[in-house]
mmCIF file of C-alpha atoms in Angstrom:
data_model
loop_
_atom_site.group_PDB
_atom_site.id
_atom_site.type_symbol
_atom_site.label_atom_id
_atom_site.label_comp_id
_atom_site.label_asym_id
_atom_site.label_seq_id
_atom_site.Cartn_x
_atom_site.Cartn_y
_atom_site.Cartn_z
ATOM 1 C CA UNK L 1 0.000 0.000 0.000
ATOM 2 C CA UNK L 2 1.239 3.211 -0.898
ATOM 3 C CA UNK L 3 1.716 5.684 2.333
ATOM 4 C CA UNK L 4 -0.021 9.095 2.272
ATOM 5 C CA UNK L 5 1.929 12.102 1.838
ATOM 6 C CA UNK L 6 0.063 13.820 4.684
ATOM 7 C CA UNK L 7 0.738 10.889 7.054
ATOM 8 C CA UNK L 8 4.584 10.936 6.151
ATOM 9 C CA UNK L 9 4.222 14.653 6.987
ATOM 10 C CA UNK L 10 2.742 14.312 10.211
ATOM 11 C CA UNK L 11 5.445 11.716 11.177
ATOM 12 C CA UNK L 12 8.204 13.954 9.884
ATOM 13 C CA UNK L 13 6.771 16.650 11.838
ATOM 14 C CA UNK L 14 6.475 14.412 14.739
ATOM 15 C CA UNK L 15 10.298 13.264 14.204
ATOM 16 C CA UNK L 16 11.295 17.249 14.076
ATOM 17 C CA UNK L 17 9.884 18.316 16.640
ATOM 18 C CA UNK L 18 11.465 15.833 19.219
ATOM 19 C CA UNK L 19 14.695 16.165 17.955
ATOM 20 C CA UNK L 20 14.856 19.702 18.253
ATOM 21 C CA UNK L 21 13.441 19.867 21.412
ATOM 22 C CA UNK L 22 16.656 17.429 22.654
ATOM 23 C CA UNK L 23 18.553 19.381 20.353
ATOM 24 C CA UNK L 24 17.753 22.479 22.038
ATOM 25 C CA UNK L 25 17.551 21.320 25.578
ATOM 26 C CA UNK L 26 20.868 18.952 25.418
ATOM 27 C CA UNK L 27 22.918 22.529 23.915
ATOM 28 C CA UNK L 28 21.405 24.184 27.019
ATOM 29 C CA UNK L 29 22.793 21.486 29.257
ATOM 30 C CA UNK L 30 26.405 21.468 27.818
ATOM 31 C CA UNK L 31 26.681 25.353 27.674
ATOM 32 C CA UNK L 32 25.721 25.304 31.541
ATOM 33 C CA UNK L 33 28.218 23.044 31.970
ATOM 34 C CA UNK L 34 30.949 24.446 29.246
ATOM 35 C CA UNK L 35 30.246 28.145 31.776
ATOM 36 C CA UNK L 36 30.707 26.514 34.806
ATOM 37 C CA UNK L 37 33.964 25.058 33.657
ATOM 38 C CA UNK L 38 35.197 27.937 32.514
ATOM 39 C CA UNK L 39 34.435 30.007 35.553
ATOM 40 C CA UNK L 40 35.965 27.354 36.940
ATOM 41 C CA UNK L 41 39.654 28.108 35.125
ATOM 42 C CA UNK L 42 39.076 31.803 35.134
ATOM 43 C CA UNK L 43 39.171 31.929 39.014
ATOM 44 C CA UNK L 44 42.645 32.648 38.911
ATOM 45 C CA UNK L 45 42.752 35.342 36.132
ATOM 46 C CA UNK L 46 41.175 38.844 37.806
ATOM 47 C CA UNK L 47 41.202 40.168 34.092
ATOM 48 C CA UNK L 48 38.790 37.392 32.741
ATOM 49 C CA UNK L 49 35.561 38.360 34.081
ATOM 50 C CA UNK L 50 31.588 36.795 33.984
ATOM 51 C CA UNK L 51 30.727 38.019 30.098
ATOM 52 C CA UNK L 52 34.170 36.919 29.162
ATOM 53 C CA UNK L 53 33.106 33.341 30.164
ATOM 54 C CA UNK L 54 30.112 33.356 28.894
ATOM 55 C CA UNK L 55 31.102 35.017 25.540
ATOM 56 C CA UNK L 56 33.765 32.382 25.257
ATOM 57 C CA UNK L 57 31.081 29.346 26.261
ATOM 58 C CA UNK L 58 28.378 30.779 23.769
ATOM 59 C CA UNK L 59 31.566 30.610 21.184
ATOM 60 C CA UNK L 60 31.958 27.342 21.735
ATOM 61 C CA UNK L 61 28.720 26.101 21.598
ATOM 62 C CA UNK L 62 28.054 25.693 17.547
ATOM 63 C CA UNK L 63 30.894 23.216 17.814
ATOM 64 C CA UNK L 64 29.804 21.221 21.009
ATOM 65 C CA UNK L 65 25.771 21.431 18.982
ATOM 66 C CA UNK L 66 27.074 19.597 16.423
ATOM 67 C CA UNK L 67 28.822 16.556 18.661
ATOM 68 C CA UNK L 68 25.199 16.199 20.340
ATOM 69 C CA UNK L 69 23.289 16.504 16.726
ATOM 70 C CA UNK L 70 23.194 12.224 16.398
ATOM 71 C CA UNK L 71 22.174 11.392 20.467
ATOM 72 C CA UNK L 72 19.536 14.805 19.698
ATOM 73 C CA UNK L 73 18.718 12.116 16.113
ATOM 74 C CA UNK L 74 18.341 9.256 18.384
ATOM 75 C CA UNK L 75 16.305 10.470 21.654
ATOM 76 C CA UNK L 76 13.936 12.518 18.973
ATOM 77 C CA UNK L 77 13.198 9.319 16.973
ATOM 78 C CA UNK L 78 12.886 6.977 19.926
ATOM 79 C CA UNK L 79 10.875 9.339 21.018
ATOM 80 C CA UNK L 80 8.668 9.699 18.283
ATOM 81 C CA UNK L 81 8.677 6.735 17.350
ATOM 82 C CA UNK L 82 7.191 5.476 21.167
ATOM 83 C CA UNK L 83 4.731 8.428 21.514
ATOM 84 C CA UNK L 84 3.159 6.937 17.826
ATOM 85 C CA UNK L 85 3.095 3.604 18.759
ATOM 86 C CA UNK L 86 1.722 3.963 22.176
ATOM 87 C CA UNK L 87 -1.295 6.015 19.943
ATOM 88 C CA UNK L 88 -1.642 3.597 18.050
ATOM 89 C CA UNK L 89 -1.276 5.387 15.471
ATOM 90 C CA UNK L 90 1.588 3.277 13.562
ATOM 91 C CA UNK L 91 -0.275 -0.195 14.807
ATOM 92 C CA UNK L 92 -3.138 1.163 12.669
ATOM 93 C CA UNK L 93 -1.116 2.003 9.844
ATOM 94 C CA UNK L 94 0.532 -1.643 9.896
ATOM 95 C CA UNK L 95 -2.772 -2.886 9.804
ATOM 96 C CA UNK L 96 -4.149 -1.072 6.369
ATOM 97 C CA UNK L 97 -0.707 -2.832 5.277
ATOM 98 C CA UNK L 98 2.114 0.807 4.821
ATOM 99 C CA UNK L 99 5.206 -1.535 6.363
ATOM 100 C CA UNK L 100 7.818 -0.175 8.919
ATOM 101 C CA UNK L 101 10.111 1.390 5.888
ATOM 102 C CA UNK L 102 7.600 2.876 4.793
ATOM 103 C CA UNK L 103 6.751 5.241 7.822
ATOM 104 C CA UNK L 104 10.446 5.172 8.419
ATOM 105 C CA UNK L 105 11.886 6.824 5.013
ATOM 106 C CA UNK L 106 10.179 10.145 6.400
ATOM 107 C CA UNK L 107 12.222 9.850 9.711
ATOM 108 C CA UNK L 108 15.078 8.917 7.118
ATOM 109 C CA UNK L 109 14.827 12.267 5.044
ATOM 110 C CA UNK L 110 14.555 14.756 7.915
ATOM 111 C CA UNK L 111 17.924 12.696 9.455
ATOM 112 C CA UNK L 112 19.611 12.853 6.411
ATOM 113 C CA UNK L 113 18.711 16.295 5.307
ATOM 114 C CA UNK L 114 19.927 17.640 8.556
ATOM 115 C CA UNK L 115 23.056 15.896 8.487
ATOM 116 C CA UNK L 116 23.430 17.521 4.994
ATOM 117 C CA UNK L 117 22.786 20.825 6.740
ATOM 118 C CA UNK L 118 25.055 20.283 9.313
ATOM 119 C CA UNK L 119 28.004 19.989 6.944
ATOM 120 C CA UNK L 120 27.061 22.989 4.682
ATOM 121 C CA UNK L 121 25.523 25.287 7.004
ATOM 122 C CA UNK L 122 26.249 24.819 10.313
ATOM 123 C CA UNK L 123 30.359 23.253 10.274
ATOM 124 C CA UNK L 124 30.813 26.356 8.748
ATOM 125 C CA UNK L 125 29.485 28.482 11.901
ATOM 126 C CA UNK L 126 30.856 26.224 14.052
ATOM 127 C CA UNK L 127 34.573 26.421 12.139
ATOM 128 C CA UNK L 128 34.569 30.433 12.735
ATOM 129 C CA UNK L 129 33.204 30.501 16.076
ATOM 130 C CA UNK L 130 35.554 27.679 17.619
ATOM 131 C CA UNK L 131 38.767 29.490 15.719
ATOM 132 C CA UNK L 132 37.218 32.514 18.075
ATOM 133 C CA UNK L 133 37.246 30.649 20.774
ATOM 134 C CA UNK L 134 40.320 28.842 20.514
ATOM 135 C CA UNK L 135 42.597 32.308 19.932
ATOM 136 C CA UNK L 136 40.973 33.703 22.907
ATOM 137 C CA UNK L 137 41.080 30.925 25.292
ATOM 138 C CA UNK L 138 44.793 30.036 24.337
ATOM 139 C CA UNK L 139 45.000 33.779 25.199
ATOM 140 C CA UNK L 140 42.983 34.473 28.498
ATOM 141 C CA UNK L 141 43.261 31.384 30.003
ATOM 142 C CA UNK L 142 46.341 29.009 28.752
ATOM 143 C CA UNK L 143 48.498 32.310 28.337
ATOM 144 C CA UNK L 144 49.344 30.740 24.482
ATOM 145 C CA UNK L 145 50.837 32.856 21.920
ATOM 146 C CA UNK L 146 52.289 30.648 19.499
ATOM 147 C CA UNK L 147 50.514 30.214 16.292
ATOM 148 C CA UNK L 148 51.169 28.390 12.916
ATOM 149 C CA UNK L 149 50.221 28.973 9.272
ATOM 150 C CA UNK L 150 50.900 26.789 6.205
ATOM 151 C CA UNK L 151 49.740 28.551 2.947
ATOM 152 C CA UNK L 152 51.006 28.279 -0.323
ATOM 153 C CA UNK L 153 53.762 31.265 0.051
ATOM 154 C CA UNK L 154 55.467 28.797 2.395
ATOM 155 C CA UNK L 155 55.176 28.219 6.305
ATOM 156 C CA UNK L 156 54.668 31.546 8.837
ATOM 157 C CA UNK L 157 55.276 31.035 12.587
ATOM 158 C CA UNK L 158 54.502 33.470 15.641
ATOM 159 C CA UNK L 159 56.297 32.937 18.578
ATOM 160 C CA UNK L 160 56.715 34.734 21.916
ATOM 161 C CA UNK L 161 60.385 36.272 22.963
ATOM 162 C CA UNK L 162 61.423 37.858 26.214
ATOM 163 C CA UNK L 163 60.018 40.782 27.647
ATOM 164 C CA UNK L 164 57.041 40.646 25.672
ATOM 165 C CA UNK L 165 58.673 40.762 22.396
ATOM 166 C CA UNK L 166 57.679 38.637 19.704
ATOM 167 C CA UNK L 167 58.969 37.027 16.519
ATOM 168 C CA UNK L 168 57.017 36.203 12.968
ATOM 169 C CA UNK L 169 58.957 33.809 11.117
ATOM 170 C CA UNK L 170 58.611 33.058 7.385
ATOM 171 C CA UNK L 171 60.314 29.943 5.393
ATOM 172 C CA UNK L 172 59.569 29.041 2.222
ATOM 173 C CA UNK L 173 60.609 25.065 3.220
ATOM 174 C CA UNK L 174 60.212 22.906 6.181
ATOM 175 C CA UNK L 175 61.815 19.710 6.902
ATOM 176 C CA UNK L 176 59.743 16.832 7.030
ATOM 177 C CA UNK L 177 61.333 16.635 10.917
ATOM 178 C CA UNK L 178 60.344 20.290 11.508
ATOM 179 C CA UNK L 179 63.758 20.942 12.869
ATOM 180 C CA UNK L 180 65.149 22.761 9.901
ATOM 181 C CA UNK L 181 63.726 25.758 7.958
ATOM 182 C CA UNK L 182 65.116 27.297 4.215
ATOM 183 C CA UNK L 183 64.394 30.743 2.585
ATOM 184 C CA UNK L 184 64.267 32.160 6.586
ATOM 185 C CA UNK L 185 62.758 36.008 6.878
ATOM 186 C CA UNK L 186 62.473 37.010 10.894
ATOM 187 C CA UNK L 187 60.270 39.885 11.631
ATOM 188 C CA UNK L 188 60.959 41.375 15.193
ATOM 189 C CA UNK L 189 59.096 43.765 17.367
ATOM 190 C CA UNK L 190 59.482 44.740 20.560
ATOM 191 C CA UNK L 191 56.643 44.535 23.738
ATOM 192 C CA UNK L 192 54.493 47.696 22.626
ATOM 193 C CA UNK L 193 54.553 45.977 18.850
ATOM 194 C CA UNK L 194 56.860 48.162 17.192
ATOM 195 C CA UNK L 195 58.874 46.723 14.154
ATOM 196 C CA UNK L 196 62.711 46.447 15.455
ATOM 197 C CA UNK L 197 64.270 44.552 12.831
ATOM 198 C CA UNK L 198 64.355 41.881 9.841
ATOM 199 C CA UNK L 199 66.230 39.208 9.937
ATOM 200 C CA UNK L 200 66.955 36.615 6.910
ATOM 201 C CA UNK L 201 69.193 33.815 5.989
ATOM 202 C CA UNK L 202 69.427 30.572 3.963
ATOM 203 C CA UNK L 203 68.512 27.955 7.347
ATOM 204 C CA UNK L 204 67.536 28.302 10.291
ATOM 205 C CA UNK L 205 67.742 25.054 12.687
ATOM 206 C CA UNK L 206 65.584 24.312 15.900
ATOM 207 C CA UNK L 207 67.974 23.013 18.626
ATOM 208 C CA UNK L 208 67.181 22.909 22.176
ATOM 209 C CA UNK L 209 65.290 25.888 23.377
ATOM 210 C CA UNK L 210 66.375 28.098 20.400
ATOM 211 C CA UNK L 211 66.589 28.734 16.931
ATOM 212 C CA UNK L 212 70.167 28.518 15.373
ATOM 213 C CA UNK L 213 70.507 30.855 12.571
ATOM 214 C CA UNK L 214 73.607 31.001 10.673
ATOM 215 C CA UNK L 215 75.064 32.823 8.441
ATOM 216 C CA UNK L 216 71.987 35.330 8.960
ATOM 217 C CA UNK L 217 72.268 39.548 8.427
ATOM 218 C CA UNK L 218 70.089 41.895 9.877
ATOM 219 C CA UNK L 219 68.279 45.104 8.528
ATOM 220 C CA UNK L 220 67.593 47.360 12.269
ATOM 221 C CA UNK L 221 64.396 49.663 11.212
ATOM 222 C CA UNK L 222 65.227 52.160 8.278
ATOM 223 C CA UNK L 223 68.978 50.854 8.119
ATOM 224 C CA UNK L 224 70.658 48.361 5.439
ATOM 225 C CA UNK L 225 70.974 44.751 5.933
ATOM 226 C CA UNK L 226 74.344 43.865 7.064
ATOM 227 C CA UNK L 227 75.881 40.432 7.727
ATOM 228 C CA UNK L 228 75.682 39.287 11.297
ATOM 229 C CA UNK L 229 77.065 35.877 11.381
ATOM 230 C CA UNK L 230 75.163 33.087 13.708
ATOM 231 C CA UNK L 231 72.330 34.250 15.238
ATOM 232 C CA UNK L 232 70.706 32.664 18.492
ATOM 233 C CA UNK L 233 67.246 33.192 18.802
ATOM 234 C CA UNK L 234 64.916 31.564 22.316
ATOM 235 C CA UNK L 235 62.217 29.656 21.368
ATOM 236 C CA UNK L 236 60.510 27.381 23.857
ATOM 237 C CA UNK L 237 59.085 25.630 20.390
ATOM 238 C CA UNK L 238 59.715 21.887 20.145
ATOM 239 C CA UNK L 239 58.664 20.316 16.556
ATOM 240 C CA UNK L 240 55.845 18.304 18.288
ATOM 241 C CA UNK L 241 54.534 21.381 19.543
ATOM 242 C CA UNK L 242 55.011 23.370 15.766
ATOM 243 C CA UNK L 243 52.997 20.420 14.846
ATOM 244 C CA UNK L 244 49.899 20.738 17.497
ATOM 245 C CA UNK L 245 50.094 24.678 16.169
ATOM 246 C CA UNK L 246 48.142 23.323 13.012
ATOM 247 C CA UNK L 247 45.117 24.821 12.630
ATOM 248 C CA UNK L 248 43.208 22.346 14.381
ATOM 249 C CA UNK L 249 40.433 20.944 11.418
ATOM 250 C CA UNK L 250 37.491 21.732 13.926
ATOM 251 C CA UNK L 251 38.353 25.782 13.569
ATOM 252 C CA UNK L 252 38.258 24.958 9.655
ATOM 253 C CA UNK L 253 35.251 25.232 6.780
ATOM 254 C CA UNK L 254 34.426 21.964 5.815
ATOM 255 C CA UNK L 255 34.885 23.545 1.971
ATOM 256 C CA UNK L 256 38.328 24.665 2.898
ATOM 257 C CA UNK L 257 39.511 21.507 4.032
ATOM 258 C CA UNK L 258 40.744 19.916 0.776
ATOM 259 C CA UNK L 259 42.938 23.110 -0.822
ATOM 260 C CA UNK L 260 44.440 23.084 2.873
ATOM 261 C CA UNK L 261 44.941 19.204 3.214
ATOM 262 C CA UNK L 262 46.619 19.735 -0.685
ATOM 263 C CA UNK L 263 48.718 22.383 0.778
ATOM 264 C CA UNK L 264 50.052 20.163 4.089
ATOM 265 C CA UNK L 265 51.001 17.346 1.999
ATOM 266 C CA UNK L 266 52.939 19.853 -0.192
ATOM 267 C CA UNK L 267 54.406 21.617 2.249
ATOM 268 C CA UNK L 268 55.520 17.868 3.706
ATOM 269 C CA UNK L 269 53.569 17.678 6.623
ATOM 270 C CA UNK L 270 50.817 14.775 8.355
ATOM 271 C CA UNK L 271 47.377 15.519 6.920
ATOM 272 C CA UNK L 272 46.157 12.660 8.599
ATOM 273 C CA UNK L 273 43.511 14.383 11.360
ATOM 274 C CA UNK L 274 42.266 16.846 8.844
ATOM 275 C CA UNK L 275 41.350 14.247 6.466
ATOM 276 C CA UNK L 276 39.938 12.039 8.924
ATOM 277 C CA UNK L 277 37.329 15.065 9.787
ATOM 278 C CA UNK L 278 36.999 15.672 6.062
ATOM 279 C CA UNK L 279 35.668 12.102 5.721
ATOM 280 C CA UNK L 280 34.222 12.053 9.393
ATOM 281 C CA UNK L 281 31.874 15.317 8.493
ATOM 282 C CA UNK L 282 30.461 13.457 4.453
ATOM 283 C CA UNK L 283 29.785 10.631 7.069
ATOM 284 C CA UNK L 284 27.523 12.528 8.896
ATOM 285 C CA UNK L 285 23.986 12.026 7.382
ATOM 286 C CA UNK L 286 24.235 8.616 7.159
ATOM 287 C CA UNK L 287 25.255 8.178 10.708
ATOM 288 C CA UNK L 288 22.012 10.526 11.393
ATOM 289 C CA UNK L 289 19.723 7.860 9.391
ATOM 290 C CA UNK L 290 21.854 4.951 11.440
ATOM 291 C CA UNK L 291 20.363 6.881 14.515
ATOM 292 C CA UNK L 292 17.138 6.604 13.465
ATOM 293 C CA UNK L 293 17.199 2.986 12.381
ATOM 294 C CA UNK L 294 18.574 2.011 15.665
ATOM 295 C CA UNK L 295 15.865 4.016 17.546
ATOM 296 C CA UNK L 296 12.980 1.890 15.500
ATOM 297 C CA UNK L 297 14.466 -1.028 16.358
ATOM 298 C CA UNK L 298 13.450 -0.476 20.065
ATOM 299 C CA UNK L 299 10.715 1.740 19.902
ATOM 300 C CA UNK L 300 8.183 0.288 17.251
ATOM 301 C CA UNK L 301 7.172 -2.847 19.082
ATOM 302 C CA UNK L 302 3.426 -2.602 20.672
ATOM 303 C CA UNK L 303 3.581 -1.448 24.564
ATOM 304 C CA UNK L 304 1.036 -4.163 25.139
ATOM 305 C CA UNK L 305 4.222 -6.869 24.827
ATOM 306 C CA UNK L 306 5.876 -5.350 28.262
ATOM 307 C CA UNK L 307 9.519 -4.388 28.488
ATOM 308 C CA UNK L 308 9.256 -0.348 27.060
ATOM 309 C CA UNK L 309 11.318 0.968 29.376
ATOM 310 C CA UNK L 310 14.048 -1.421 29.137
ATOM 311 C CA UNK L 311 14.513 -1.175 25.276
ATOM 312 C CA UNK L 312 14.307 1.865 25.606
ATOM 313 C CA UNK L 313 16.648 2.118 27.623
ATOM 314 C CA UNK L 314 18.876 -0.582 26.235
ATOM 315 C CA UNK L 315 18.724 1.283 22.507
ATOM 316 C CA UNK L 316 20.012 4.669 24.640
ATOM 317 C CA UNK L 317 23.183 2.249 25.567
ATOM 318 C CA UNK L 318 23.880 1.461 21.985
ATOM 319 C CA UNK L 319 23.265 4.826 20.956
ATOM 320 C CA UNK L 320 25.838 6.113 23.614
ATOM 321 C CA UNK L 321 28.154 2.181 22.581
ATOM 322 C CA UNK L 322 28.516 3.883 19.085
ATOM 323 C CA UNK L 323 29.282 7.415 20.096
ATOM 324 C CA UNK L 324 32.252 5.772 22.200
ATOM 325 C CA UNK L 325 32.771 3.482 18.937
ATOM 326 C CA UNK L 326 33.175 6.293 16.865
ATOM 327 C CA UNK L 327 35.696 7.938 19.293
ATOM 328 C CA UNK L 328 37.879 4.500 18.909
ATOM 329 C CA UNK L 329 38.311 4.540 15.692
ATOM 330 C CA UNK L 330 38.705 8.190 15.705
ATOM 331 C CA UNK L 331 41.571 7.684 17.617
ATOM 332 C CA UNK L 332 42.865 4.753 16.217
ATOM 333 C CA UNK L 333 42.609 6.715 12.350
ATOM 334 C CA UNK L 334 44.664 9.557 14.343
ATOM 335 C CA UNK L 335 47.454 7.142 15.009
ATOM 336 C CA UNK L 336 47.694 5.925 11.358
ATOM 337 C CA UNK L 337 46.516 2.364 12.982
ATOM 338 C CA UNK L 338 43.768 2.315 10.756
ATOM 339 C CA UNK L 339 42.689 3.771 7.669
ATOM 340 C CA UNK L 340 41.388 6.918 7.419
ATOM 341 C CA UNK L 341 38.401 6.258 5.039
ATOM 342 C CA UNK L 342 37.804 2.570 7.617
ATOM 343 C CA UNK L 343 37.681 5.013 10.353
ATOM 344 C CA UNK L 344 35.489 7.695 9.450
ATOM 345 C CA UNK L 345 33.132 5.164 7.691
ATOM 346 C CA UNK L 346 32.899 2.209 10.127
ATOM 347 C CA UNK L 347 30.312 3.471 12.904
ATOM 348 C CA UNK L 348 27.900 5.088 10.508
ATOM 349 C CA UNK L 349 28.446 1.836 8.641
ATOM 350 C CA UNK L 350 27.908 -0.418 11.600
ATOM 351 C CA UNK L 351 24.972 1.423 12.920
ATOM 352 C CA UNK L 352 23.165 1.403 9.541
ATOM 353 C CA UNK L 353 24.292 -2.666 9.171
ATOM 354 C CA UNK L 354 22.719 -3.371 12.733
ATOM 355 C CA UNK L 355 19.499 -0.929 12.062
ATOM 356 C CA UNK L 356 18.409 -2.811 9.043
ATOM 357 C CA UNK L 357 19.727 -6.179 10.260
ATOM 358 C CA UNK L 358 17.829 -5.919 12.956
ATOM 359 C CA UNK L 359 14.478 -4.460 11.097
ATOM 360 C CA UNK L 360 14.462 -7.086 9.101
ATOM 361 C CA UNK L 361 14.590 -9.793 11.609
ATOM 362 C CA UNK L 362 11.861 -7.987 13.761
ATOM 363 C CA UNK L 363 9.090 -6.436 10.814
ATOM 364 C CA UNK L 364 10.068 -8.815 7.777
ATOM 365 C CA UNK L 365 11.679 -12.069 9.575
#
């Protein structure tokens, strides 16, 4: 039997209207709890005040929404799912013969639609606001000025100095070790941010707690360049810690993510966690429709046959058993164990396998 449009409406509508409401009300939760944290690590800097915290927590928050977006998928559709068969109102529509796919391919579109959203609209939000956030709670609260940019003009590095001064350096290569730099231009300014002097040379080599410059000349402000010989600068820089200076993918558009994974691998450096969220984020929606598969598999079964609250219950484990899944193989893709594509794809995967596994032993078996 062919389903009406205005009953696959009404479920959709149904569907949306749970999941925002956990949507809304789980992002209300976790900004609560981002504040108090935050408050928490602010209590020792007197210049970080109550609407710093909560500017930086409401900053944060696009990027923390979109972590909760598939538990928001599966309590909405669990849910909705329950509240429609406790009605009745799916046990009648069994009976004048629309089957569980059926009622479940308009649950399926609003999943998948939203996870489409997600990656166009919202990563994109969430990528500007967390780079916010990051700069300024490096700054405020972790006292972190170092920062690192890889473009196509070559690498550029910011780095604190004493007193308050600070030093931008350019190189136009980079060892694959990080410990050696070529085509080396030093900008210098002092505390207060004036210009003091440029510095260039052919190398420049990262020992132990300095930079090792040599031969290197030196152009003050508004004099010549003159030769200088070896040049010692302080750096408290290591080349894991250049490395963690990569912008970290979560502060990046989802659209920018391929030219600057092309320019990494150029430059000679580990692309690995930005192409794991590249594939992690096209993952998305059909992790969202895995959500909502697993939620019918313990939510469509009459209340009559006893036991609601534990399935319930027991498909809110799973749920939660795939999040922690999905952090696993996150991990393990980070290492290199794995596969990048293997570990962006598996849980989505898995949870879509087990959904209509298990479907089809329940409705069809």
């Amino acid at each position: 039997m062919r389903i009406s449009p205005l009953f696959c409406g009404y479920i959709a509508k149904h569907f949306g209207v749970w999941l925002l409401s956990f949507f809304f009300g789980l992002s209300a939760v976790i900004f609560l709890a981002d504040s108090v944290e935050l408050l928490r690590r602010a209590a020792s800097k007197p210049d970080v005040g109550l609407a710093t915290v909560l500017h930086l927590a409401l900053l944060k928050l696009p990027q923390t929404a979109q972590t909760l977006m598939p538990f928001a998928v599966l309590f909405g559709a669990i849910m909705a799912f329950w509240r429609l068969t406790r009605s009745n109102e799916l046990i009648v529509a069994r009976a004048a013969g629309i089957s569980v796919w059926q009622f479940l391919a308009p649950a399926l579109f609003v999943a998948v639609g939203l996870g489409i959203l997600k990656v166009a609209l919202l990563n994109q939000l969430a990528a500007v606001t967390f780079a916010r956030y990051e700069v300024l709670e490096g700054r405020l609260l972790r006292g972190q000025v170092e920062q690192m940019v890889v473009s196509p003009a070559g690498l550029w590095l910011r780095q604190a100095g004493g007193g308050g001064a600070t030093a931008i350096i350019h190189a136009d290569q980079v060892s694959r070790d990080l410990r050696s730099l070529g085509g080396v231009m030093i900008l210098r300014y002092d505390a207060q941010g004036r210009f003091v002097s440029r510095v260039d040379a052919p190398t420049a080599t990262l020992e132990d707690g300095a930079w090792v410059i040599d031969p290197a000349s030196e152009a003050p402000n508004g004099q010549p360049s003159k030769p200088i010989g070896r040049l010692v600068l302080p750096t408290d820089l290591t080349p894991d810690r250049i490395q963690e200076s990569f912008a970290r993918p979560e502060t990046m558009s989802f659209w920018a993510l391929p030219d600057f994974i092309s320019v990494l691998e150029s430059a000679g450096f580990s692309a690995t966690r930005h192409r794991l969220y590249l594939h992690s984020q096209l993952a998305v929606p059909v992790l969202l429709g895995a959500m909502v598969l697993i939620a019918a598999t313990f939510s469509l079964r009459p209340a009559r046959r006893g036991g609601v609250g534990a399935r319930i219950g027991l498909g809110v484990l799973i749920g939660f058993g795939f999040y922690l899944m999905n952090d696993l193989v996150q991990a393990l893709g980070k290492s290199a164990s794995i596969p990048v594509l293997m570990a962006a794809w598996t849980p989505a995967a898995i949870g879509c396998l087990f959904g209509l596994a298990t479907l089809l032993y329940l409705e069809d078996g």
